[in-house]
CSV table of N, CA and C in Angstrom, one decimal:
chain,number,residue,atom,x,y,z
F,180,MET,N,-66.3,-19.7,25.4
F,180,MET,CA,-65.5,-19.4,24.1
F,180,MET,C,-65.0,-18.0,24.2
F,181,LEU,N,-63.8,-17.8,23.6
F,181,LEU,CA,-63.3,-16.5,23.6
F,181,LEU,C,-64.0,-15.6,22.6
F,182,ASP,N,-64.1,-14.3,22.9
F,182,ASP,CA,-64.7,-13.4,22.1
F,182,ASP,C,-63.8,-12.3,21.5
F,183,ALA,N,-62.5,-12.8,21.3
F,183,ALA,CA,-61.5,-11.9,20.7
F,183,ALA,C,-61.7,-11.7,19.2
F,184,HIS,N,-61.4,-10.6,18.7
F,184,HIS,CA,-61.5,-10.3,17.3
F,184,HIS,C,-60.4,-10.9,16.5
F,185,PHE,N,-60.8,-11.6,15.4
F,185,PHE,CA,-59.8,-12.2,14.6
F,185,PHE,C,-60.0,-11.8,13.1
F,186,THR,N,-59.0,-11.4,12.5
F,186,THR,CA,-59.1,-11.0,11.0
F,186,THR,C,-58.0,-11.7,10.3
F,187,ALA,N,-58.4,-12.3,9.2
F,187,ALA,CA,-57.4,-13.0,8.3
F,187,ALA,C,-56.8,-12.0,7.3
F,188,ALA,N,-55.6,-12.2,6.9
F,188,ALA,CA,-55.0,-11.3,5.9
F,188,ALA,C,-55.7,-11.4,4.6
F,189,PRO,N,-55.9,-10.3,3.9
F,189,PRO,CA,-56.6,-10.3,2.6
F,189,PRO,C,-55.7,-11.0,1.6
F,190,GLU,N,-56.4,-11.7,0.7
F,190,GLU,CA,-55.7,-12.5,-0.3
F,190,GLU,C,-56.5,-12.6,-1.6
F,191,ALA,N,-55.9,-12.9,-2.7
F,191,ALA,CA,-56.7,-13.1,-3.9
F,191,ALA,C,-57.4,-14.4,-3.8
F,192,PRO,N,-58.7,-14.5,-4.2
F,192,PRO,CA,-59.5,-15.7,-4.1
F,192,PRO,C,-58.8,-16.8,-5.0
F,193,ARG,N,-58.1,-16.4,-6.0
F,193,ARG,CA,-57.5,-17.4,-6.9
F,193,ARG,C,-56.4,-18.2,-6.2
F,194,THR,N,-55.7,-17.5,-5.3
F,194,THR,CA,-54.7,-18.2,-4.5
F,194,THR,C,-55.3,-19.3,-3.6
F,195,ARG,N,-56.4,-18.9,-2.9
F,195,ARG,CA,-57.1,-19.8,-2.0
F,195,ARG,C,-57.7,-21.0,-2.8
F,196,HIS,N,-58.3,-20.7,-3.9
F,196,HIS,CA,-58.9,-21.7,-4.8
F,196,HIS,C,-57.8,-22.7,-5.3
F,197,GLY,N,-56.7,-22.2,-5.7
F,197,GLY,CA,-55.6,-23.0,-6.3
F,197,GLY,C,-55.0,-23.9,-5.2
F,198,LEU,N,-54.9,-23.4,-4.0
F,198,LEU,CA,-54.4,-24.2,-2.9
F,198,LEU,C,-55.4,-25.3,-2.5
F,199,GLY,N,-56.7,-24.9,-2.5
F,199,GLY,CA,-57.7,-25.9,-2.2
F,199,GLY,C,-57.7,-27.1,-3.2
F,200,GLU,N,-57.5,-26.8,-4.4
F,200,GLU,CA,-57.3,-27.8,-5.4
F,200,GLU,C,-56.1,-28.7,-5.2
F,201,GLN,N,-55.0,-28.1,-4.8
F,201,GLN,CA,-53.8,-28.9,-4.4
F,201,GLN,C,-54.1,-29.8,-3.3
F,202,ILE,N,-54.8,-29.3,-2.3
F,202,ILE,CA,-55.1,-30.1,-1.1
F,202,ILE,C,-56.0,-31.3,-1.5
F,203,ARG,N,-57.0,-31.1,-2.4
F,203,ARG,CA,-57.9,-32.2,-2.8
F,203,ARG,C,-57.2,-33.3,-3.5
F,204,HIS,N,-56.0,-32.9,-4.2
F,204,HIS,CA,-55.3,-33.9,-5.0
F,204,HIS,C,-54.1,-34.6,-4.2
F,205,ARG,N,-54.0,-34.2,-2.9
F,205,ARG,CA,-52.9,-34.8,-2.1
F,205,ARG,C,-53.3,-36.1,-1.5
F,206,SER,N,-52.3,-36.9,-1.2
F,206,SER,CA,-52.6,-38.1,-0.4
F,206,SER,C,-52.7,-37.7,1.1
F,207,PRO,N,-53.8,-38.0,1.7
F,207,PRO,CA,-53.9,-37.7,3.2
F,207,PRO,C,-52.8,-38.4,4.0
F,208,ARG,N,-52.1,-37.6,4.8
F,208,ARG,CA,-51.0,-38.2,5.6
F,208,ARG,C,-51.1,-37.7,7.0
F,209,PRO,N,-51.8,-38.4,7.9
F,209,PRO,CA,-52.0,-38.0,9.3
F,209,PRO,C,-50.7,-37.8,10.0
F,210,GLY,N,-49.6,-38.5,9.7
F,210,GLY,CA,-48.3,-38.4,10.4
F,210,GLY,C,-47.7,-37.0,10.2
F,211,ALA,N,-48.1,-36.3,9.2
F,211,ALA,CA,-47.5,-35.0,8.9
F,211,ALA,C,-47.7,-34.0,10.0
F,212,VAL,N,-48.7,-34.3,10.9
F,212,VAL,CA,-48.9,-33.4,12.0
F,212,VAL,C,-47.7,-33.3,12.9
F,213,ALA,N,-46.9,-34.3,12.9
F,213,ALA,CA,-45.6,-34.2,13.8
F,213,ALA,C,-44.7,-33.1,13.3
F,214,HIS,N,-44.8,-32.6,12.1
F,214,HIS,CA,-43.9,-31.7,11.6
F,214,HIS,C,-44.4,-30.3,11.4
F,215,ILE,N,-45.7,-30.1,11.9
F,215,ILE,CA,-46.3,-28.7,11.7
F,215,ILE,C,-46.8,-28.2,13.1
F,216,ALA,N,-47.2,-27.0,13.1
F,216,ALA,CA,-47.9,-26.4,14.3
F,216,ALA,C,-49.3,-26.3,14.0
F,217,VAL,N,-50.2,-26.8,14.9
F,217,VAL,CA,-51.6,-26.7,14.8
F,217,VAL,C,-52.1,-25.8,15.9
F,218,SER,N,-52.9,-24.8,15.6
F,218,SER,CA,-53.4,-23.9,16.6
F,218,SER,C,-54.9,-23.6,16.4
F,219,SER,N,-55.5,-23.1,17.4
F,219,SER,CA,-56.9,-22.8,17.2
F,219,SER,C,-57.2,-21.3,17.6
F,220,PRO,N,-57.1,-20.4,16.6
F,220,PRO,CA,-57.3,-19.0,17.0
F,220,PRO,C,-58.7,-18.8,17.4
F,221,PRO,N,-58.9,-17.8,18.3
F,221,PRO,CA,-60.3,-17.5,18.7
F,221,PRO,C,-61.2,-17.0,17.6
F,222,SER,N,-62.5,-17.3,17.8
F,222,SER,CA,-63.5,-16.9,16.8
F,222,SER,C,-64.5,-16.0,17.5
F,223,ARG,N,-64.9,-15.0,16.8
F,223,ARG,CA,-66.0,-14.1,17.3
F,223,ARG,C,-67.3,-14.8,17.3
F,224,LEU,N,-67.5,-15.8,16.4
F,224,LEU,CA,-68.7,-16.5,16.3
F,224,LEU,C,-68.7,-17.8,17.1
F,225,ARG,N,-69.7,-18.0,17.9
F,225,ARG,CA,-69.8,-19.2,18.7
F,225,ARG,C,-69.9,-20.5,17.9
F,226,PHE,N,-70.4,-20.4,16.7
F,226,PHE,CA,-70.7,-21.6,16.0
F,226,PHE,C,-69.7,-21.8,14.9
F,227,LEU,N,-68.5,-21.2,15.0
F,227,LEU,CA,-67.5,-21.4,14.0
F,227,LEU,C,-66.1,-21.7,14.7
F,228,ASP,N,-65.5,-22.7,14.2
F,228,ASP,CA,-64.2,-23.1,14.8
F,228,ASP,C,-63.1,-23.0,13.8
F,229,TYR,N,-62.0,-22.3,14.2
F,229,TYR,CA,-60.9,-22.1,13.3
F,229,TYR,C,-59.7,-23.0,13.6
F,230,THR,N,-59.0,-23.5,12.6
F,230,THR,CA,-57.8,-24.2,12.8
F,230,THR,C,-56.7,-23.7,11.9
F,231,ARG,N,-55.5,-23.3,12.5
F,231,ARG,CA,-54.4,-22.8,11.8
F,231,ARG,C,-53.4,-23.9,11.7
F,232,LEU,N,-52.9,-24.2,10.4
F,232,LEU,CA,-51.8,-25.1,10.2
F,232,LEU,C,-50.6,-24.3,9.7
F,233,SER,N,-49.4,-24.6,10.2
F,233,SER,CA,-48.2,-23.8,9.8
F,233,SER,C,-47.0,-24.7,9.9
F,234,GLY,N,-46.2,-24.7,8.8
F,234,GLY,CA,-45.0,-25.4,8.8
F,234,GLY,C,-44.5,-25.7,7.4
F,235,PRO,N,-43.7,-26.7,7.2
F,235,PRO,CA,-43.3,-27.0,5.8
F,235,PRO,C,-44.5,-27.3,4.9
F,236,ARG,N,-44.4,-26.7,3.7
F,236,ARG,CA,-45.5,-26.7,2.8
F,236,ARG,C,-46.1,-28.1,2.5
F,237,ASP,N,-45.3,-29.1,2.2
F,237,ASP,CA,-45.8,-30.5,1.9
F,237,ASP,C,-46.5,-31.1,3.1
F,238,ASP,N,-46.0,-30.9,4.3
F,238,ASP,CA,-46.6,-31.4,5.5
F,238,ASP,C,-47.9,-30.7,5.8
F,239,VAL,N,-48.0,-29.4,5.6
F,239,VAL,CA,-49.2,-28.7,5.8
F,239,VAL,C,-50.3,-29.2,4.8
F,240,LEU,N,-49.9,-29.3,3.5
F,240,LEU,CA,-50.9,-29.7,2.5
F,240,LEU,C,-51.3,-31.2,2.8
F,241,ASP,N,-50.4,-32.1,3.2
F,241,ASP,CA,-50.8,-33.5,3.4
F,241,ASP,C,-51.7,-33.6,4.6
F,242,TYR,N,-51.4,-32.8,5.7
F,242,TYR,CA,-52.2,-32.9,6.9
F,242,TYR,C,-53.6,-32.3,6.6
F,243,ALA,N,-53.6,-31.2,5.9
F,243,ALA,CA,-54.9,-30.6,5.5
F,243,ALA,C,-55.7,-31.6,4.7
F,244,ALA,N,-55.1,-32.3,3.8
F,244,ALA,CA,-55.8,-33.3,3.0
F,244,ALA,C,-56.4,-34.4,3.9
F,245,PHE,N,-55.6,-34.8,5.0
F,245,PHE,CA,-56.1,-35.7,5.9
F,245,PHE,C,-57.4,-35.2,6.6
F,246,LEU,N,-57.3,-33.9,7.1
F,246,LEU,CA,-58.5,-33.3,7.8
F,246,LEU,C,-59.7,-33.2,6.8
F,247,PHE,N,-59.5,-32.9,5.6
F,247,PHE,CA,-60.6,-32.8,4.6
F,247,PHE,C,-61.1,-34.2,4.4
F,248,ALA,N,-60.3,-35.2,4.3
F,248,ALA,CA,-60.7,-36.6,4.0
F,248,ALA,C,-61.5,-37.2,5.2
F,249,THR,N,-61.2,-36.8,6.4
F,249,THR,CA,-61.9,-37.3,7.6
F,249,THR,C,-63.0,-36.5,8.1
F,250,ASP,N,-63.3,-35.3,7.5
F,250,ASP,CA,-64.3,-34.4,7.9
F,250,ASP,C,-65.7,-35.1,7.8
F,251,THR,N,-66.5,-34.9,8.8
F,251,THR,CA,-67.8,-35.6,8.8
F,251,THR,C,-68.9,-34.5,8.7
F,252,GLY,N,-68.7,-33.5,7.9
F,252,GLY,CA,-69.7,-32.4,7.8
F,252,GLY,C,-70.8,-32.8,6.9
F,253,TRP,N,-71.7,-31.9,6.6
F,253,TRP,CA,-72.8,-32.1,5.7
F,253,TRP,C,-72.4,-31.8,4.3
F,254,GLY,N,-73.0,-32.5,3.3
F,254,GLY,CA,-72.6,-32.2,1.9
F,254,GLY,C,-71.2,-32.7,1.6
F,255,ASP,N,-70.5,-32.0,0.7
F,255,ASP,CA,-69.2,-32.4,0.4
F,255,ASP,C,-68.2,-32.4,1.6
F,256,THR,N,-68.2,-31.2,2.3
F,256,THR,CA,-67.4,-31.1,3.5
F,256,THR,C,-67.9,-29.8,4.2
F,257,ALA,N,-67.8,-29.9,5.5
F,257,ALA,CA,-68.1,-28.7,6.3
F,257,ALA,C,-66.8,-27.9,6.5
F,258,LEU,N,-65.7,-28.5,6.4
F,258,LEU,CA,-64.4,-27.9,6.6
F,258,LEU,C,-64.1,-27.0,5.3
F,259,GLU,N,-63.6,-25.8,5.6
F,259,GLU,CA,-63.3,-24.9,4.5
F,259,GLU,C,-62.0,-24.2,4.6
F,260,LEU,N,-61.2,-24.0,3.5
F,260,LEU,CA,-60.0,-23.3,3.5
F,260,LEU,C,-60.4,-21.8,3.5
F,261,VAL,N,-60.2,-21.1,4.5
F,261,VAL,CA,-60.6,-19.7,4.7
F,261,VAL,C,-59.5,-18.7,4.1
F,262,SER,N,-58.3,-19.0,4.4
F,262,SER,CA,-57.2,-18.0,4.1
F,262,SER,C,-55.9,-18.7,4.0
F,263,VAL,N,-55.1,-18.2,3.1
F,263,VAL,CA,-53.6,-18.5,3.0
F,263,VAL,C,-53.0,-17.3,3.7
F,264,GLU,N,-52.5,-17.5,4.9
F,264,GLU,CA,-52.0,-16.4,5.7
F,264,GLU,C,-50.5,-16.1,5.4
F,265,GLU,N,-49.8,-17.1,5.1
F,265,GLU,CA,-48.4,-16.9,4.7
F,265,GLU,C,-47.9,-18.0,3.8
F,266,GLU,N,-47.2,-17.7,2.8
F,266,GLU,CA,-46.7,-18.7,1.8
F,266,GLU,C,-45.4,-18.2,1.2
F,267,ASP,N,-44.4,-19.0,1.4
F,267,ASP,CA,-43.1,-18.8,0.7
F,267,ASP,C,-42.7,-20.1,0.1
F,268,GLY,N,-41.6,-20.2,-0.5
F,268,GLY,CA,-41.2,-21.4,-1.2
F,268,GLY,C,-41.3,-22.7,-0.4
F,269,GLU,N,-40.9,-22.6,0.9
F,269,GLU,CA,-40.8,-23.8,1.7
F,269,GLU,C,-41.9,-23.9,2.8
F,270,ASN,N,-42.4,-22.8,3.3
F,270,ASN,CA,-43.3,-22.8,4.4
F,270,ASN,C,-44.7,-22.3,4.0
F,271,LEU,N,-45.7,-22.7,4.8
F,271,LEU,CA,-47.1,-22.4,4.5
F,271,LEU,C,-47.9,-22.3,5.8
F,272,THR,N,-48.7,-21.3,5.9
F,272,THR,CA,-49.7,-21.1,7.0
F,272,THR,C,-51.0,-20.9,6.4
F,273,VAL,N,-52.0,-21.8,6.7
F,273,VAL,CA,-53.3,-21.7,6.2
F,273,VAL,C,-54.3,-21.7,7.4
F,274,LEU,N,-55.5,-21.1,7.2
F,274,LEU,CA,-56.5,-21.1,8.2
F,274,LEU,C,-57.7,-21.8,7.6
F,275,LEU,N,-58.2,-22.8,8.4
F,275,LEU,CA,-59.3,-23.6,8.0
F,275,LEU,C,-60.5,-23.2,9.0
F,276,ALA,N,-61.7,-23.4,8.6
F,276,ALA,CA,-62.9,-23.1,9.4
F,276,ALA,C,-63.9,-24.2,9.3
F,277,LYS,N,-64.6,-24.5,10.4
F,277,LYS,CA,-65.7,-25.5,10.3
F,277,LYS,C,-66.8,-25.0,11.2
F,278,PRO,N,-68.0,-25.0,10.7
F,278,PRO,CA,-69.2,-24.7,11.6
F,278,PRO,C,-69.3,-25.8,12.7
F,279,LEU,N,-69.7,-25.3,13.9
F,279,LEU,CA,-69.9,-26.3,15.0
F,279,LEU,C,-71.3,-26.8,15.0
């Protein structure tokens, strides 16, 4: 596993919470992955896996909803919205994390 340093852009917790609520109310759409970029930035922690979703806002939210709906973690979900890295009217970049 890579040991490169990764830092997410600081943001207001309200923004992340509001977007998390939007994701929970979306219809999961696995086909949205065809319209977005999915990457896996390196993590300094061996037991944490990051996933970055970037692209058109609706596609990012729908694919994130699919990932949350199919997550097999403990409790409600092991997958977590860590950061909203970029957001404008049409495009969105989010960072998700999941313990391994």
